[in-house]
Amino acid sequence: IDVNEAGGVDRPFRLSNVKLAADDEPNGSGFFVVRWRVSDATFSRQVADGGGADATVTLFYNTSDNPAGRISIPGAVNLPATRGYFAWNVAGLSPGTYWVFAQVTDAAGNTQIRPSTGPVRVRAGLVPPTDRDGNGLADAWEARYGVHSPTADDDGDGVSNLDEYRLGTDPRLPNRWVLSEGATGYFSERLALVNPNPEDASVVISYLRKGAGPVVRDYTVAGNSRLTVDVNAIAGLANEAVSAVVTATEGGVLVERSMFWGDLWYGGHTGKGVPSSRTSWYLAEGEANFFDTYILLANAGANAANVTIDYLLTEGAPVRRTYTLAANSRETICANDIAGVRGKQFSASVTSDQPITVERAMYFSNRGRVWNGGHGAAAVEAPATEWFVAEGRTGPMFDTYLLLANPNPAPTTVTIRYLRPTGPVITEERTLDRQSRMTRYLDEIPGLEDTDVSASITATLPIVVERAMYWPGNFHQWEEAHASAGVTSTGTLWGLAEGEHGGGRAFETYILVANPSDADASVKLTLLRAAGLTPLVLTKTVPRNSRLTVSSWEFPLASGEKFGALVESTNEVPIVVERSLYWNGGGVPWGGGSNETGIKLR
C-alpha cells in the first residue's frame, strides 16, 4: 500500500485472511525444514517449465537478511533443485534468529541467490541428542515411536524412518491421505483430523475437482486433539463433487470424511483416508437395482490415468468398462447406467496405468424419500487370505450382511468364525466360486439371531470382504445403513478420527472391539477432543474370542462434542477396532448412521 497514491485523501481498504504467526522454529527433533520451489524462466509457451530439473540448490545461513558473510549449511551443497526441501540440523547454533539463503545454479552456469521469507528462531542452544547405535535416529525418538531401522519405512508412505525423523513427521502415520469421495451442495461434508501426538501438526489439504484446478488450504491441528473442517464453507467448494488430499508437513494426523444429506440429515456415511495411490483396487459390495451405486476415482498425480473396471457378477461373465481420468481430478461412475450391470449385484476390480484411489457410495430410496439411506467405503488394495470385521448386530433392529468376493480364476474355501459378547465361537465353512461374490445374511445363522457379532475370516485363496448393516427392521422398512471393508490384520494400537456425542441431533458413538485371540485383552480407550480440552480415558477388558461395545455415554463428554479416539491393547493381545455413529436423522431416533474401521498404528 502506497500511502501517498491517494493524494492526501483517505481511502478505506479491507484486509482478509490475516494470520498471526511467530518466527519459524526447528521441529522437536532439532531440524528445521527448508523448502523451495524452482521454475524455469522460459518466457515462451513453446518451452516447458522443467521445475529446475537441470539445476542444483546450495543453502546458506546468516544472522541477518544480508547475504554478505553467509555460511554454508552442512550437507546442503548442490542439492537437486527438484527435491524441494532440506532438513537442516540446527543443533549447536547459538540462540538467535537466522536467515536462510538459497543459491540456485543451472547447467548453463546461470545462478541466483534468494533469501528466505523470514527468519528461523533458535530459542535455546540445542544439544545433539544421544544416538547410542549411531544409526542417525535419536534414542528417545526410537523409543517413542517403536521404530529402529533408519532405512525402513514403517508406515509405508515412501518416506524412510530417517527422513521422518529429520522432517518431524510421524513414522507410524502416512504423510498423505487421499479421500476419493466428497461432495457439497446437496451434501454437508466435513473432515475430521485427529492429532495423536502432543506436538502440533501442520497439514495441507488439496481439494480436487473435475474440470478445475485444486483448491488448497493449510491447517494446524493442536497436539492430542481433533479438528473439524467444514468443506461446504470453503470458497470455491460450495457446490462441487470433490476429492481431498491431506498432506502432513509436520507431525501426523488421522483423517476421516463424513457426508450428511437430506432434511435434518436423514442420511450419512463416513470414510477414512487411503494412505497411498495404487494401480489396482477391489470392492466386494455393489448393487444396481434397489441401490444407486457410484464408484469414485481420484487421480492426485501429474499424469492422466487409463482405468479399467471389471464388474464381477453373482451370475454370469464379468462386465468390463474403461475410463480416462485427468491429472489432479476426480471422476464419478454410476454403475446403474452400465448395461449388463444394471439390476444386478456385483463386486468390482479396478486397475489403472497410473496410481489412483477408489471409493464406492451406495444409496437407496425408501419410505417416500429419495436416497433415504446409504453407505460408502474405500476400496481395498489387494485380496487377502485373512480378514477381520469388528462391527455387526443382528435381531429385530438390524440386518447384517457379510459380502465375500473371489477375484481368482478358481474356487476358494472360506472359514468364518463369529465372535459374540459371550458364549462359544460359531464357525461355518463355505465354498466361493471363481470370479464371483457371495452374501451371508447373519441374522439367519443359528446362534446369531439377536446379538452383537464380530467375524474372523480365512480363505484358501485371497478374497475381499466387506460388512453392511441396515436398519430398522427388514428390507421394506430400512431407513439407513453403513458398511466398511474388513481389515487384514490385528494390532495393539488403533486410531479413529470421527466421533460425536449429543447435540441437537442427539449423536451417539460406539467403539467396537473384537478380540479373536485365545487370551483376554486389557484395553485403554482415549478420546481426543477439541484443542484445549483434556483427553478422556477409560479401561476395559475384552475376553478372549469375544466382542465388546463401548458407548460415548460412558465418557463425561459435553453435549455436542466432536472427538477422535485411540484404542490400545495394553497387554499386547492383538485386537480389531471399528466405530459406528448414529444420530436423529430426519427427526427420527437413529434415522442416520455411519461406520468406519480403525486405522492401525501398531
Coordinates of C-alpha atoms in Angstrom, one line a residue, residues 42-516:
T42 CA 11.4 -19.9 -20.4
F43 CA 9.5 -16.8 -21.5
S44 CA 7.9 -18.9 -24.1
R45 CA 4.8 -21.2 -24.4
Q46 CA 6.8 -23.5 -26.6
V47 CA 9.4 -24.3 -23.9
A48 CA 8.1 -26.3 -21.0
D49 CA 8.9 -25.4 -17.4
G50 CA 11.0 -28.3 -16.1
G51 CA 10.9 -27.1 -12.5
G52 CA 14.6 -26.7 -12.3
A53 CA 15.4 -30.2 -13.5
D54 CA 18.8 -29.1 -14.7
A55 CA 19.6 -27.1 -11.6
T56 CA 21.1 -27.5 -8.2
V57 CA 20.5 -25.6 -4.9
T58 CA 23.0 -24.8 -2.2
L59 CA 21.8 -23.4 1.2
F60 CA 23.5 -20.8 3.4
Y61 CA 22.6 -19.0 6.6
N62 CA 23.4 -15.7 8.3
T63 CA 22.3 -13.7 11.3
S64 CA 20.7 -11.1 9.1
D65 CA 19.0 -10.8 5.7
N66 CA 22.3 -9.6 4.2
P67 CA 23.8 -12.3 2.1
A68 CA 27.3 -10.9 2.7
G69 CA 29.2 -13.2 5.1
R70 CA 26.8 -16.1 4.7
I71 CA 27.8 -19.5 5.9
S72 CA 27.2 -22.8 4.1
I73 CA 24.8 -25.2 5.7
P74 CA 26.5 -28.6 6.2
G75 CA 25.1 -31.2 3.8
A76 CA 23.2 -28.7 1.7
V77 CA 25.6 -28.3 -1.2
N78 CA 24.5 -28.9 -4.8
L79 CA 21.2 -30.5 -3.9
P80 CA 18.9 -31.4 -6.8
A81 CA 16.6 -28.4 -7.3
T82 CA 13.6 -30.7 -7.9
R83 CA 14.0 -32.2 -4.4
G84 CA 12.2 -29.1 -2.9
Y85 CA 13.3 -29.4 0.7
F86 CA 16.3 -30.0 3.1
A87 CA 16.2 -30.8 6.8
W88 CA 18.7 -28.5 8.5
N89 CA 20.1 -29.7 11.8
V90 CA 20.4 -26.6 13.9
A91 CA 21.9 -28.3 17.0
G92 CA 25.0 -26.3 18.1
L93 CA 23.8 -22.9 16.9
S94 CA 23.7 -20.1 19.5
P95 CA 20.3 -18.8 20.4
G96 CA 19.1 -16.1 18.0
T97 CA 17.4 -15.6 14.6
Y98 CA 18.9 -16.8 11.4
W99 CA 18.1 -16.1 7.7
V100 CA 18.4 -18.8 5.1
F101 CA 19.7 -18.2 1.5
A102 CA 19.2 -20.5 -1.4
Q103 CA 21.6 -20.3 -4.4
V104 CA 20.3 -22.0 -7.5
T105 CA 22.6 -22.8 -10.4
D106 CA 21.6 -24.4 -13.7
A107 CA 23.6 -26.4 -16.2
A108 CA 24.4 -23.3 -18.2
G109 CA 26.0 -21.7 -15.2
N110 CA 23.2 -19.2 -14.5
T111 CA 23.0 -18.6 -10.8
Q112 CA 20.7 -16.6 -8.4
I113 CA 20.6 -16.1 -4.6
R114 CA 17.3 -15.6 -2.8
P115 CA 16.7 -15.1 1.0
S116 CA 14.1 -16.9 3.0
T117 CA 10.7 -15.2 3.5
G118 CA 11.5 -14.8 7.2
P119 CA 14.0 -15.8 9.9
V120 CA 14.4 -19.0 11.8
R121 CA 14.4 -18.5 15.6
V122 CA 16.5 -20.7 17.8
R123 CA 15.3 -20.0 21.3
A124 CA 18.0 -22.0 23.2
G125 CA 21.1 -23.9 22.3
L126 CA 20.1 -27.3 21.1
V127 CA 22.3 -30.2 22.4
P128 CA 22.7 -33.0 19.9
P129 CA 20.6 -36.0 21.1
T130 CA 22.1 -39.3 22.2
D131 CA 22.3 -41.9 19.5
R132 CA 24.0 -44.9 21.1
D133 CA 23.7 -47.2 18.0
G134 CA 24.9 -44.4 15.6
N135 CA 22.1 -45.0 13.1
G136 CA 21.1 -41.3 12.8
L137 CA 18.0 -41.7 14.9
A138 CA 17.8 -40.2 18.4
D139 CA 17.4 -42.9 21.1
A140 CA 14.4 -41.1 22.6
W141 CA 12.7 -40.8 19.2
E142 CA 13.2 -44.5 18.5
A143 CA 11.7 -45.4 21.9
R144 CA 8.8 -43.1 21.5
Y145 CA 7.6 -44.4 18.1
G146 CA 8.9 -48.0 18.4
V147 CA 11.0 -47.8 15.1
H148 CA 14.7 -48.6 14.9
S149 CA 15.8 -49.0 11.3
P150 CA 16.7 -45.7 9.6
T151 CA 16.2 -47.2 6.1
A152 CA 12.9 -48.9 6.8
D153 CA 9.5 -47.3 6.1
D154 CA 7.3 -48.4 8.9
D155 CA 4.1 -46.6 7.7
G156 CA 4.6 -47.5 4.0
D157 CA 4.3 -43.9 2.8
G158 CA 7.6 -43.9 0.7
V159 CA 9.5 -41.8 3.3
S160 CA 12.2 -43.6 5.3
N161 CA 12.3 -43.5 9.1
L162 CA 15.4 -41.4 8.9
D163 CA 13.7 -38.8 6.7
E164 CA 10.6 -38.9 9.0
Y165 CA 12.9 -38.1 11.9
R166 CA 14.5 -35.2 10.1
L167 CA 11.2 -33.8 8.7
G168 CA 9.5 -34.0 12.1
T169 CA 6.7 -36.3 10.8
D170 CA 5.2 -39.3 12.5
P171 CA 6.8 -42.6 11.3
R172 CA 3.6 -44.6 12.2
L173 CA 1.2 -42.5 10.2
P174 CA 1.4 -42.0 6.4
N175 CA 2.3 -38.4 5.5
R176 CA -0.5 -38.3 2.9
W177 CA -4.1 -39.4 2.9
V178 CA -6.5 -39.4 -0.1
L179 CA -10.3 -39.3 0.1
S180 CA -11.8 -40.0 -3.3
E181 CA -15.4 -39.4 -2.3
G182 CA -16.8 -36.0 -1.4
A183 CA -19.5 -33.6 -2.4
T184 CA -21.1 -30.3 -1.2
G185 CA -24.3 -28.6 -2.3
Y186 CA -26.9 -31.3 -1.7
F187 CA -24.4 -32.8 0.9
S188 CA -22.9 -31.4 4.1
E189 CA -19.3 -32.6 4.1
R190 CA -16.8 -32.4 7.0
L191 CA -13.3 -33.7 7.5
A192 CA -12.2 -35.0 10.9
L193 CA -8.5 -34.6 11.6
V194 CA -7.0 -36.1 14.8
N195 CA -3.5 -35.5 16.0
P196 CA -2.4 -38.4 18.3
N197 CA 0.9 -36.7 19.3
P198 CA 1.4 -34.0 22.0
E199 CA 3.0 -31.6 19.5
D200 CA 1.0 -29.5 16.9
A201 CA 0.7 -31.0 13.4
S202 CA 0.8 -28.9 10.2
V203 CA -1.2 -30.2 7.2
V204 CA -2.0 -29.0 3.7
I205 CA -5.3 -30.1 2.1
S206 CA -5.7 -30.0 -1.7
Y207 CA -9.3 -30.3 -2.9
L208 CA -9.6 -31.9 -6.3
R209 CA -12.4 -31.1 -8.7
K210 CA -13.4 -32.2 -12.2
G211 CA -12.5 -29.7 -14.9
A212 CA -11.0 -27.1 -12.5
G213 CA -7.7 -26.7 -10.6
P214 CA -7.2 -27.8 -7.0
V215 CA -8.3 -25.6 -4.0
V216 CA -5.5 -25.6 -1.4
R217 CA -5.8 -24.8 2.3
D218 CA -3.4 -25.0 5.3
Y219 CA -4.3 -26.1 8.8
T220 CA -2.7 -26.6 12.2
V221 CA -4.0 -29.4 14.4
A222 CA -3.2 -28.9 18.1
G223 CA -1.5 -31.7 19.9
N224 CA -3.7 -34.6 21.2
S225 CA -6.8 -33.0 19.7
R226 CA -9.5 -33.2 17.0
L227 CA -10.0 -30.5 14.3
T228 CA -13.2 -30.4 12.2
V229 CA -13.1 -28.8 8.7
D230 CA -16.4 -27.7 7.1
V231 CA -15.8 -28.3 3.4
N232 CA -19.0 -26.6 2.3
A233 CA -17.7 -23.3 3.8
I234 CA -14.5 -23.2 1.8
A235 CA -14.6 -20.6 -1.0
G236 CA -14.9 -22.3 -4.4
L237 CA -16.3 -25.6 -3.0
A238 CA -19.9 -24.6 -2.1
N239 CA -21.5 -26.9 -4.8
E240 CA -18.8 -29.3 -6.0
A241 CA -18.0 -33.0 -6.3
V242 CA -14.6 -33.0 -4.6
S243 CA -11.8 -35.3 -3.5
A244 CA -9.3 -34.3 -0.9
V245 CA -5.6 -35.0 -0.5
V246 CA -4.4 -34.4 3.1
T247 CA -0.6 -34.0 3.5
A248 CA 1.1 -33.7 6.9
T249 CA 4.2 -31.5 6.6
E250 CA 5.0 -31.7 10.3
G251 CA 3.7 -34.3 12.8
G252 CA 0.9 -36.6 11.7
V253 CA -2.9 -36.9 11.6
L254 CA -5.7 -39.4 11.3
V255 CA -8.2 -38.5 8.7
E256 CA -11.9 -39.3 8.1
R257 CA -14.6 -37.7 6.0
S258 CA -18.3 -37.6 6.8
M259 CA -21.1 -36.6 4.4
F260 CA -24.7 -35.9 5.5
W261 CA -27.7 -35.2 3.3
G262 CA -31.5 -34.7 3.3
D263 CA -33.9 -32.9 5.6
L264 CA -32.4 -32.8 9.1
W265 CA -29.6 -35.1 7.8
Y266 CA -31.7 -38.2 7.3
G267 CA -28.7 -39.9 5.6
G268 CA -25.0 -40.0 6.0
H269 CA -21.8 -42.0 5.6
T270 CA -18.2 -41.8 6.7
G271 CA -14.9 -42.9 5.1
K272 CA -11.3 -42.9 6.2
G273 CA -8.4 -41.6 4.2
V274 CA -6.5 -44.0 1.9
P275 CA -2.7 -43.8 2.6
S276 CA -1.4 -44.2 -0.9
S277 CA -2.5 -44.3 -4.5
R278 CA -2.2 -47.6 -6.3
T279 CA -2.7 -49.2 -9.7
S280 CA -5.2 -51.9 -8.5
W281 CA -8.2 -51.8 -6.2
Y282 CA -11.0 -54.1 -5.1
L283 CA -14.6 -53.6 -3.9
A284 CA -16.6 -56.5 -2.5
E285 CA -20.0 -54.8 -2.3
G286 CA -22.2 -53.4 -5.1
E287 CA -25.8 -53.5 -6.2
A288 CA -27.5 -51.6 -9.1
N289 CA -31.2 -52.3 -8.6
F290 CA -32.6 -51.3 -5.2
F291 CA -29.4 -49.1 -4.8
D292 CA -27.9 -46.3 -6.8
T293 CA -24.2 -47.3 -6.7
Y294 CA -21.4 -44.9 -7.6
I295 CA -17.6 -45.7 -8.0
L296 CA -15.5 -42.6 -7.2
L297 CA -12.0 -42.3 -8.8
A298 CA -9.4 -39.8 -7.7
N299 CA -6.1 -39.1 -9.5
A300 CA -3.8 -36.9 -7.4
G301 CA -0.9 -37.4 -9.9
A302 CA 0.5 -35.3 -12.6
N303 CA -0.4 -37.7 -15.5
A304 CA -3.7 -38.8 -16.9
A305 CA -4.8 -42.3 -15.9
N306 CA -6.3 -45.0 -18.1
V307 CA -8.7 -47.0 -15.8
T308 CA -10.3 -50.4 -16.3
I309 CA -13.2 -51.6 -14.1
D310 CA -14.3 -55.3 -14.2
Y311 CA -17.7 -55.8 -12.6
L312 CA -17.9 -59.4 -11.1
L313 CA -21.5 -60.5 -11.0
T314 CA -23.2 -63.1 -8.8
E315 CA -24.2 -64.8 -12.0
G316 CA -22.7 -64.5 -15.5
A317 CA -19.5 -63.3 -17.0
P318 CA -17.8 -60.1 -15.7
V319 CA -18.6 -56.8 -17.4
R320 CA -15.6 -54.6 -18.4
R321 CA -15.5 -50.8 -18.9
T322 CA -12.6 -48.3 -19.4
Y323 CA -12.2 -44.7 -18.5
T324 CA -9.7 -41.8 -18.8
L325 CA -9.1 -39.8 -15.6
A326 CA -7.3 -36.4 -16.0
A327 CA -4.4 -35.4 -13.8
N328 CA -5.4 -33.8 -10.4
S329 CA -9.0 -34.6 -10.9
R330 CA -11.8 -36.9 -9.8
E331 CA -14.5 -38.9 -11.7
T332 CA -17.9 -40.3 -10.6
I333 CA -19.2 -43.5 -12.3
C334 CA -22.8 -44.6 -11.9
A335 CA -22.9 -48.4 -12.1
N336 CA -26.7 -48.3 -12.7
D337 CA -26.0 -46.7 -16.1
I338 CA -23.9 -49.7 -17.3
A339 CA -25.6 -52.3 -19.5
G340 CA -25.1 -55.7 -18.1
V341 CA -24.6 -54.4 -14.5
R342 CA -27.9 -52.6 -14.1
G343 CA -30.2 -54.5 -11.9
K344 CA -27.6 -56.9 -10.6
Q345 CA -25.4 -57.5 -7.5
F346 CA -21.7 -57.2 -8.2
S347 CA -18.1 -56.8 -6.9
A348 CA -15.5 -54.7 -8.8
S349 CA -11.9 -54.9 -9.7
V350 CA -10.2 -51.6 -10.7
T351 CA -6.9 -51.4 -12.5
S352 CA -5.1 -48.3 -13.8
D353 CA -1.8 -47.5 -15.6
Q354 CA -1.2 -44.6 -13.1
P355 CA -1.7 -44.7 -9.3
I356 CA -5.2 -43.7 -8.2
T357 CA -7.5 -44.1 -5.3
V358 CA -11.0 -45.6 -5.3
E359 CA -14.2 -45.4 -3.1
R360 CA -17.7 -46.6 -3.6
A361 CA -21.0 -45.0 -2.4
M362 CA -24.4 -46.7 -2.4
Y363 CA -27.8 -45.0 -1.8
F364 CA -31.4 -46.4 -1.6
S365 CA -34.8 -44.7 -1.7
N366 CA -37.4 -45.8 0.7
R367 CA -40.4 -44.5 2.7
G368 CA -41.1 -41.9 0.1
R369 CA -37.7 -40.3 0.4
V370 CA -35.0 -40.0 -2.4
W371 CA -31.8 -41.5 -1.1
N372 CA -33.3 -42.2 2.3
G373 CA -30.2 -44.1 3.3
G374 CA -26.8 -45.0 2.1
H375 CA -23.2 -46.0 2.9
G376 CA -19.7 -45.6 1.5
A377 CA -16.5 -47.5 1.7
A378 CA -13.0 -47.2 0.3
A379 CA -11.7 -49.9 -1.9
V380 CA -9.1 -52.3 -0.6
E381 CA -5.6 -52.5 -2.2
A382 CA -5.4 -56.3 -2.5
P383 CA -7.3 -59.5 -1.8
A384 CA -6.1 -61.4 1.3
T385 CA -6.5 -64.9 2.9
E386 CA -7.3 -63.4 6.3
W387 CA -9.9 -60.7 7.2
F388 CA -11.4 -59.3 10.4
V389 CA -14.7 -57.5 11.0
A390 CA -15.4 -55.9 14.4
E391 CA -18.8 -54.5 13.8
G392 CA -22.1 -56.4 13.4
R393 CA -25.5 -56.6 15.0
T394 CA -28.5 -58.9 14.3
G395 CA -32.0 -59.0 15.7
P396 CA -35.2 -57.1 15.1
M397 CA -33.5 -53.7 14.7
F398 CA -30.6 -54.6 12.4
D399 CA -30.0 -56.7 9.2
T400 CA -26.3 -57.6 8.9
Y401 CA -24.6 -59.0 5.8
L402 CA -21.1 -60.2 5.0
L403 CA -20.0 -59.7 1.4
L404 CA -17.3 -62.1 0.1
A405 CA -15.7 -61.5 -3.3
N406 CA -13.4 -64.1 -5.0
P407 CA -11.5 -62.4 -7.9
N408 CA -9.5 -65.6 -8.6
P409 CA -9.9 -68.0 -11.6
A410 CA -10.5 -70.9 -9.2
P411 CA -13.0 -71.6 -6.3
T412 CA -11.8 -71.0 -2.7
T413 CA -12.9 -72.4 0.7
V414 CA -13.8 -69.8 3.3
T415 CA -14.0 -70.4 7.0
I416 CA -15.8 -67.8 9.2
R417 CA -15.5 -67.6 13.0
Y418 CA -18.3 -65.5 14.6
L419 CA -17.4 -63.8 17.9
R420 CA -20.1 -62.8 20.3
P421 CA -20.0 -60.8 23.6
T422 CA -20.4 -64.2 25.5
G423 CA -20.5 -67.8 24.5
P424 CA -18.5 -70.1 22.3
V425 CA -17.3 -69.2 18.8
I426 CA -19.7 -70.1 16.0
T427 CA -17.9 -71.5 12.9
E428 CA -19.1 -72.1 9.3
E429 CA -17.3 -73.1 6.1
R430 CA -18.4 -72.0 2.6
T431 CA -17.2 -72.5 -1.0
L432 CA -16.9 -69.3 -3.1
D433 CA -17.0 -69.9 -6.8
R434 CA -14.3 -68.4 -9.1
Q435 CA -14.7 -64.7 -10.0
S436 CA -17.9 -64.3 -8.1
R437 CA -19.3 -62.9 -4.9
M438 CA -21.4 -64.3 -2.0
T439 CA -23.7 -62.7 0.5
R440 CA -24.1 -64.1 4.0
Y441 CA -27.1 -62.9 5.9
L442 CA -26.0 -63.2 9.6
D443 CA -29.5 -62.9 11.1
E444 CA -30.4 -66.3 9.6
I445 CA -27.4 -68.2 11.1
P446 CA -28.3 -70.3 14.2
G447 CA -26.9 -68.7 17.3
L448 CA -26.7 -65.2 15.7
E449 CA -30.4 -64.4 15.6
D450 CA -30.1 -61.4 18.1
T451 CA -26.6 -60.5 19.2
D452 CA -23.6 -58.2 18.7
V453 CA -21.2 -60.1 16.5
S454 CA -17.7 -59.8 15.0
A455 CA -16.1 -62.1 12.4
S456 CA -12.7 -63.6 11.7
I457 CA -12.5 -64.9 8.1
T458 CA -9.8 -67.1 6.5
A459 CA -9.7 -68.4 2.9
T460 CA -7.6 -70.8 0.9
L461 CA -7.2 -68.2 -1.8
P462 CA -7.1 -64.4 -1.4
I463 CA -10.5 -62.8 -1.3
V464 CA -12.1 -59.4 -0.4
V465 CA -14.5 -58.9 2.5
E466 CA -17.0 -56.2 3.4
R467 CA -19.7 -55.9 6.1
A468 CA -23.0 -54.0 5.6
M469 CA -25.8 -53.2 8.1
Y470 CA -29.3 -51.9 7.6
W471 CA -32.0 -50.7 10.0
P472 CA -34.6 -50.7 11.3
G473 CA -36.5 -53.9 10.7
N474 CA -36.4 -55.7 7.3
F475 CA -35.9 -54.7 3.7
H476 CA -39.1 -52.8 3.3
Q477 CA -38.6 -50.7 6.5
W478 CA -34.9 -49.7 6.1
E479 CA -34.2 -46.0 6.8
E480 CA -30.4 -46.1 6.9
A481 CA -27.2 -48.2 6.5
H482 CA -23.5 -48.3 7.0
A483 CA -20.7 -50.5 5.5
S484 CA -17.0 -50.9 5.5
A485 CA -14.3 -53.3 4.2
G486 CA -12.8 -55.6 6.7
V487 CA -9.1 -55.3 7.8
T488 CA -6.5 -57.8 7.0
S489 CA -4.5 -57.9 10.3
T490 CA -5.0 -57.4 14.0
G491 CA -3.0 -54.8 16.0
T492 CA -2.3 -53.4 19.5
L493 CA -2.9 -49.7 18.8
W494 CA -5.8 -48.3 16.6
G495 CA -6.9 -44.7 15.9
L496 CA -10.3 -43.2 14.9
A497 CA -10.8 -39.6 13.7
E498 CA -14.6 -39.3 13.7
G499 CA -16.9 -39.3 16.7
E500 CA -19.7 -37.1 18.1
H501 CA -21.9 -37.1 21.2
G502 CA -25.2 -35.4 21.9
G503 CA -26.1 -32.0 20.5
G504 CA -29.2 -31.0 18.6
R505 CA -29.3 -34.3 16.6
A506 CA -28.5 -36.5 19.6
F507 CA -25.4 -38.2 18.2
E508 CA -24.2 -41.4 19.8
T509 CA -20.9 -43.0 19.1
Y510 CA -20.0 -46.7 19.6
I511 CA -16.5 -48.2 19.6
L512 CA -16.5 -51.9 18.7
V513 CA -13.5 -54.0 19.8
A514 CA -13.0 -57.6 18.6
N515 CA -10.6 -60.0 20.3
P516 CA -10.0 -63.1 18.1

